[in-house]
Coordinates of N, CA, C and O in Angstrom, one line a residue:
M441 N 84.7 106.5 165.1 CA 85.0 107.8 165.7 C 85.3 108.9 164.7 O 85.2 110.0 165.0
A442 N 85.8 108.5 163.5 CA 86.2 109.5 162.5 C 85.1 110.4 162.2 O 85.3 111.6 161.9
A443 N 83.9 109.9 162.1 CA 82.7 110.7 161.8 C 82.5 111.8 162.7 O 81.9 112.8 162.4
D444 N 82.9 111.7 164.0 CA 82.7 112.7 165.0 C 83.8 113.8 165.0 O 83.7 114.8 165.7
L445 N 84.9 113.6 164.2 CA 86.0 114.6 164.2 C 85.6 115.8 163.3 O 85.0 115.6 162.3
A446 N 86.1 117.0 163.7 CA 85.8 118.2 162.9 C 86.6 118.1 161.6 O 86.0 118.5 160.6
V447 N 87.8 117.6 161.6 CA 88.6 117.4 160.4 C 88.6 115.9 160.2 O 89.2 115.2 161.0
K448 N 88.1 115.4 159.1 CA 88.1 114.0 158.8 C 89.5 113.5 158.4 O 90.2 114.1 157.7
P449 N 89.9 112.4 159.0 CA 91.2 111.8 158.8 C 91.3 111.2 157.4 O 90.3 110.8 156.8
R450 N 92.5 111.2 156.8 CA 92.7 110.6 155.5 C 92.6 109.1 155.6 O 92.9 108.5 156.6
D451 N 92.2 108.4 154.5 CA 92.1 107.0 154.5 C 93.5 106.5 154.1 O 93.9 106.6 152.9
L452 N 94.3 106.1 155.0 CA 95.7 105.7 154.8 C 95.9 104.5 153.9 O 97.0 104.1 153.5
T453 N 94.8 103.8 153.6 CA 94.8 102.6 152.7 C 94.8 103.0 151.3 O 94.9 102.2 150.4
Q454 N 94.6 104.3 151.0 CA 94.4 104.8 149.7 C 95.6 105.6 149.2 O 95.6 106.2 148.1
L455 N 96.7 105.7 149.9 CA 97.9 106.5 149.5 C 98.5 106.1 148.2 O 98.8 107.0 147.4
A456 N 98.6 104.8 148.0 CA 99.2 104.4 146.7 C 98.2 104.7 145.5 O 98.6 105.2 144.5
R457 N 96.9 104.4 145.7 CA 95.9 104.7 144.7 C 96.0 106.2 144.3 O 95.9 106.6 143.1
E458 N 96.1 107.1 145.3 CA 96.2 108.5 145.1 C 97.5 109.0 144.4 O 97.6 110.1 144.0
N459 N 98.5 108.0 144.4 CA 99.8 108.4 143.8 C 100.1 107.5 142.6 O 101.2 107.0 142.5
G460 N 99.1 107.3 141.8 CA 99.3 106.5 140.6 C 99.6 105.0 140.8 O 100.3 104.4 139.9
G461 N 99.2 104.5 141.9 CA 99.4 103.1 142.2 C 100.7 102.7 142.9 O 101.0 101.6 143.1
V462 N 101.5 103.7 143.2 CA 102.8 103.5 143.8 C 102.8 104.2 145.2 O 102.4 105.3 145.4
F463 N 103.1 103.4 146.2 CA 103.2 103.9 147.6 C 104.2 105.0 147.7 O 105.3 104.8 147.3
P464 N 103.8 106.2 148.2 CA 104.7 107.4 148.2 C 105.6 107.3 149.4 O 105.4 108.1 150.4
T465 N 106.6 106.5 149.4 CA 107.5 106.3 150.5 C 108.1 107.6 151.0 O 108.1 107.9 152.2
A466 N 108.7 108.3 150.1 CA 109.4 109.6 150.5 C 108.5 110.6 151.2 O 108.8 111.1 152.2
R467 N 107.3 110.7 150.6 CA 106.3 111.7 151.2 C 105.8 111.2 152.5 O 105.7 112.0 153.5
A468 N 105.5 109.9 152.6 CA 105.0 109.3 153.9 C 106.1 109.4 155.0 O 105.9 109.8 156.1
L469 N 107.4 109.2 154.6 CA 108.5 109.3 155.5 C 108.6 110.7 156.0 O 108.8 111.0 157.2
S470 N 108.5 111.7 155.1 CA 108.6 113.1 155.4 C 107.5 113.5 156.4 O 107.8 114.2 157.4
Y471 N 106.3 113.0 156.2 CA 105.2 113.4 157.1 C 105.3 112.7 158.5 O 105.1 113.4 159.5
I472 N 105.7 111.5 158.5 CA 105.8 110.8 159.8 C 107.0 111.3 160.6 O 106.9 111.5 161.8
Y473 N 108.1 111.5 159.9 CA 109.3 111.9 160.6 C 109.3 113.3 161.1 O 110.0 113.6 162.0
G474 N 108.3 114.1 160.6 CA 108.2 115.4 161.1 C 109.2 116.3 160.4 O 110.2 116.6 161.0
D475 N 108.9 116.7 159.2 CA 109.8 117.5 158.4 C 109.8 119.0 158.8 O 108.9 119.8 158.3
P476 N 110.7 119.4 159.7 CA 110.6 120.8 160.2 C 110.9 121.8 159.1 O 110.5 123.0 159.1
G477 N 111.6 121.4 158.0 CA 111.9 122.3 156.9 C 110.7 122.7 156.1 O 110.7 123.8 155.5
N478 N 109.7 122.0 156.2 CA 108.4 122.3 155.5 C 107.3 122.7 156.5 O 106.1 122.6 156.1
S479 N 107.7 123.1 157.7 CA 106.7 123.6 158.7 C 105.6 122.6 159.0 O 104.4 123.0 159.1
H480 N 105.9 121.4 159.1 CA 104.9 120.4 159.4 C 104.9 120.0 160.9 O 104.4 119.0 161.3
L481 N 105.5 120.9 161.7 CA 105.6 120.6 163.1 C 104.2 120.6 163.8 O 104.1 120.1 164.9
S482 N 103.2 121.2 163.2 CA 101.9 121.3 163.8 C 101.1 120.0 163.6 O 100.1 119.9 164.2
R483 N 101.7 119.1 162.9 CA 101.0 117.8 162.7 C 100.9 117.0 164.0 O 101.8 117.2 164.9
V484 N 100.0 116.1 164.1 CA 99.8 115.4 165.4 C 101.0 114.4 165.6 O 101.4 114.3 166.7
M485 N 101.5 113.8 164.6 CA 102.6 112.8 164.8 C 103.9 113.6 165.2 O 104.3 114.5 164.4
P486 N 104.5 113.2 166.3 CA 105.7 113.9 166.7 C 106.9 113.5 165.9 O 106.9 112.5 165.2
E487 N 108.0 114.3 166.0 CA 109.3 113.9 165.4 C 109.8 112.7 166.0 O 109.7 112.5 167.2
F488 N 110.4 111.8 165.2 CA 111.1 110.6 165.8 C 112.5 111.1 166.0 O 113.1 111.8 165.3
G489 N 113.1 110.6 167.1 CA 114.5 110.9 167.4 C 115.0 110.2 168.6 O 114.4 109.2 169.0
G490 N 115.9 110.9 169.3 CA 116.4 110.3 170.5 C 117.0 108.9 170.4 O 117.8 108.7 169.5
A491 N 116.5 108.0 171.2 CA 117.0 106.6 171.2 C 116.8 105.9 169.8 O 117.6 105.1 169.4
M492 N 115.7 106.3 169.1 CA 115.5 105.7 167.8 C 116.6 106.0 166.8 O 116.8 105.2 165.9
A493 N 117.2 107.1 167.0 CA 118.3 107.5 166.0 C 119.5 106.6 166.1 O 120.3 106.5 165.2
D494 N 119.6 105.8 167.2 CA 120.7 104.9 167.3 C 120.4 103.5 166.7 O 121.3 102.7 166.6
D495 N 119.2 103.2 166.3 CA 118.8 101.9 165.8 C 118.3 102.2 164.3 O 117.1 102.2 164.1
L496 N 119.2 102.3 163.4 CA 118.9 102.6 162.0 C 119.0 101.4 161.1 O 119.9 100.5 161.3
V497 N 118.2 101.4 160.1 CA 118.2 100.3 159.1 C 118.2 101.0 157.7 O 117.6 102.1 157.6
P498 N 118.7 100.4 156.7 CA 118.6 101.0 155.4 C 117.2 100.9 154.8 O 116.7 99.8 154.8
L499 N 116.7 102.0 154.3 CA 115.3 102.0 153.7 C 115.5 102.6 152.3 O 116.0 103.7 152.2
E500 N 115.1 101.9 151.3 CA 115.2 102.4 149.9 C 114.1 103.5 149.7 O 112.9 103.3 149.8
V501 N 114.6 104.7 149.5 CA 113.7 105.9 149.2 C 114.1 106.5 147.9 O 115.2 107.0 147.8
D502 N 113.3 106.4 146.9 CA 113.6 106.9 145.6 C 114.9 106.4 145.1 O 115.7 107.1 144.5
G503 N 115.1 105.1 145.3 CA 116.3 104.4 144.7 C 117.5 104.6 145.5 O 118.6 104.1 145.2
I504 N 117.4 105.3 146.7 CA 118.6 105.5 147.5 C 118.4 104.9 148.9 O 117.4 105.1 149.5
D505 N 119.4 104.1 149.3 CA 119.3 103.5 150.7 C 119.5 104.6 151.7 O 120.5 105.3 151.7
T506 N 118.5 104.8 152.5 CA 118.4 105.9 153.5 C 118.4 105.4 154.9 O 117.5 104.6 155.2
P507 N 119.4 105.8 155.8 CA 119.3 105.3 157.2 C 118.1 105.8 157.8 O 117.8 107.0 157.8
T508 N 117.3 104.9 158.3 CA 116.0 105.2 158.9 C 115.8 104.5 160.2 O 116.2 103.3 160.3
P509 N 115.2 105.1 161.2 CA 115.0 104.4 162.5 C 114.1 103.2 162.2 O 113.2 103.2 161.4
R510 N 114.5 102.1 162.8 CA 113.9 100.8 162.6 C 112.4 100.8 162.9 O 111.6 100.3 162.1
A511 N 111.9 101.5 163.9 CA 110.5 101.6 164.2 C 109.8 102.3 163.1 O 108.7 102.0 162.7
L512 N 110.4 103.4 162.5 CA 109.8 104.1 161.4 C 109.7 103.3 160.2 O 108.7 103.3 159.4
A513 N 110.8 102.5 159.9 CA 110.8 101.6 158.7 C 109.7 100.6 158.8 O 109.0 100.3 157.9
A514 N 109.5 100.1 160.0 CA 108.4 99.1 160.3 C 107.0 99.7 160.1 O 106.2 99.1 159.5
L515 N 106.9 100.9 160.5 CA 105.6 101.6 160.3 C 105.3 101.9 158.8 O 104.2 101.7 158.3
L516 N 106.3 102.3 158.1 CA 106.2 102.5 156.6 C 105.9 101.2 155.9 O 105.0 101.1 155.0
A517 N 106.5 100.1 156.4 CA 106.2 98.7 155.8 C 104.8 98.3 156.0 O 104.1 97.8 155.1
Y518 N 104.3 98.6 157.2 CA 102.9 98.3 157.5 C 102.0 99.2 156.7 O 101.0 98.6 156.1
M519 N 102.2 100.5 156.6 CA 101.4 101.3 155.8 C 101.3 100.9 154.3 O 100.3 100.9 153.7
E520 N 102.5 100.5 153.8 CA 102.5 100.0 152.4 C 101.7 98.7 152.3 O 101.0 98.5 151.3
A521 N 101.8 97.8 153.3 CA 101.1 96.5 153.3 C 99.5 96.7 153.3 O 98.8 95.8 152.8
I522 N 99.0 97.8 153.8 CA 97.6 97.9 154.0 C 97.0 98.7 152.8 O 95.7 98.9 152.8
Q523 N 97.7 99.0 151.8 CA 97.2 99.7 150.6 C 96.2 98.8 149.9 O 96.4 97.6 149.7
R524 N 95.1 99.5 149.4 CA 94.1 98.8 148.6 C 94.1 99.4 147.2 O 94.5 100.4 146.9

């Protein structure tokens, strides 16, 4: 289906390769979480919040344990696992 889209989607299995071999956790978190400070609200992925804000787990981001919604931490772990 990607071939039929006007704007081609990024290959999410290549994020680490495009970042010097390191999965860009902070950048991926910012994009998925919906960073309103950087005007990314027009992205397709909605902001996470509401009930998810009550189920937080520590996620290491740039060497700092960051409280992160469990569902978002799981999504980031999956994205990191599929890197080629």
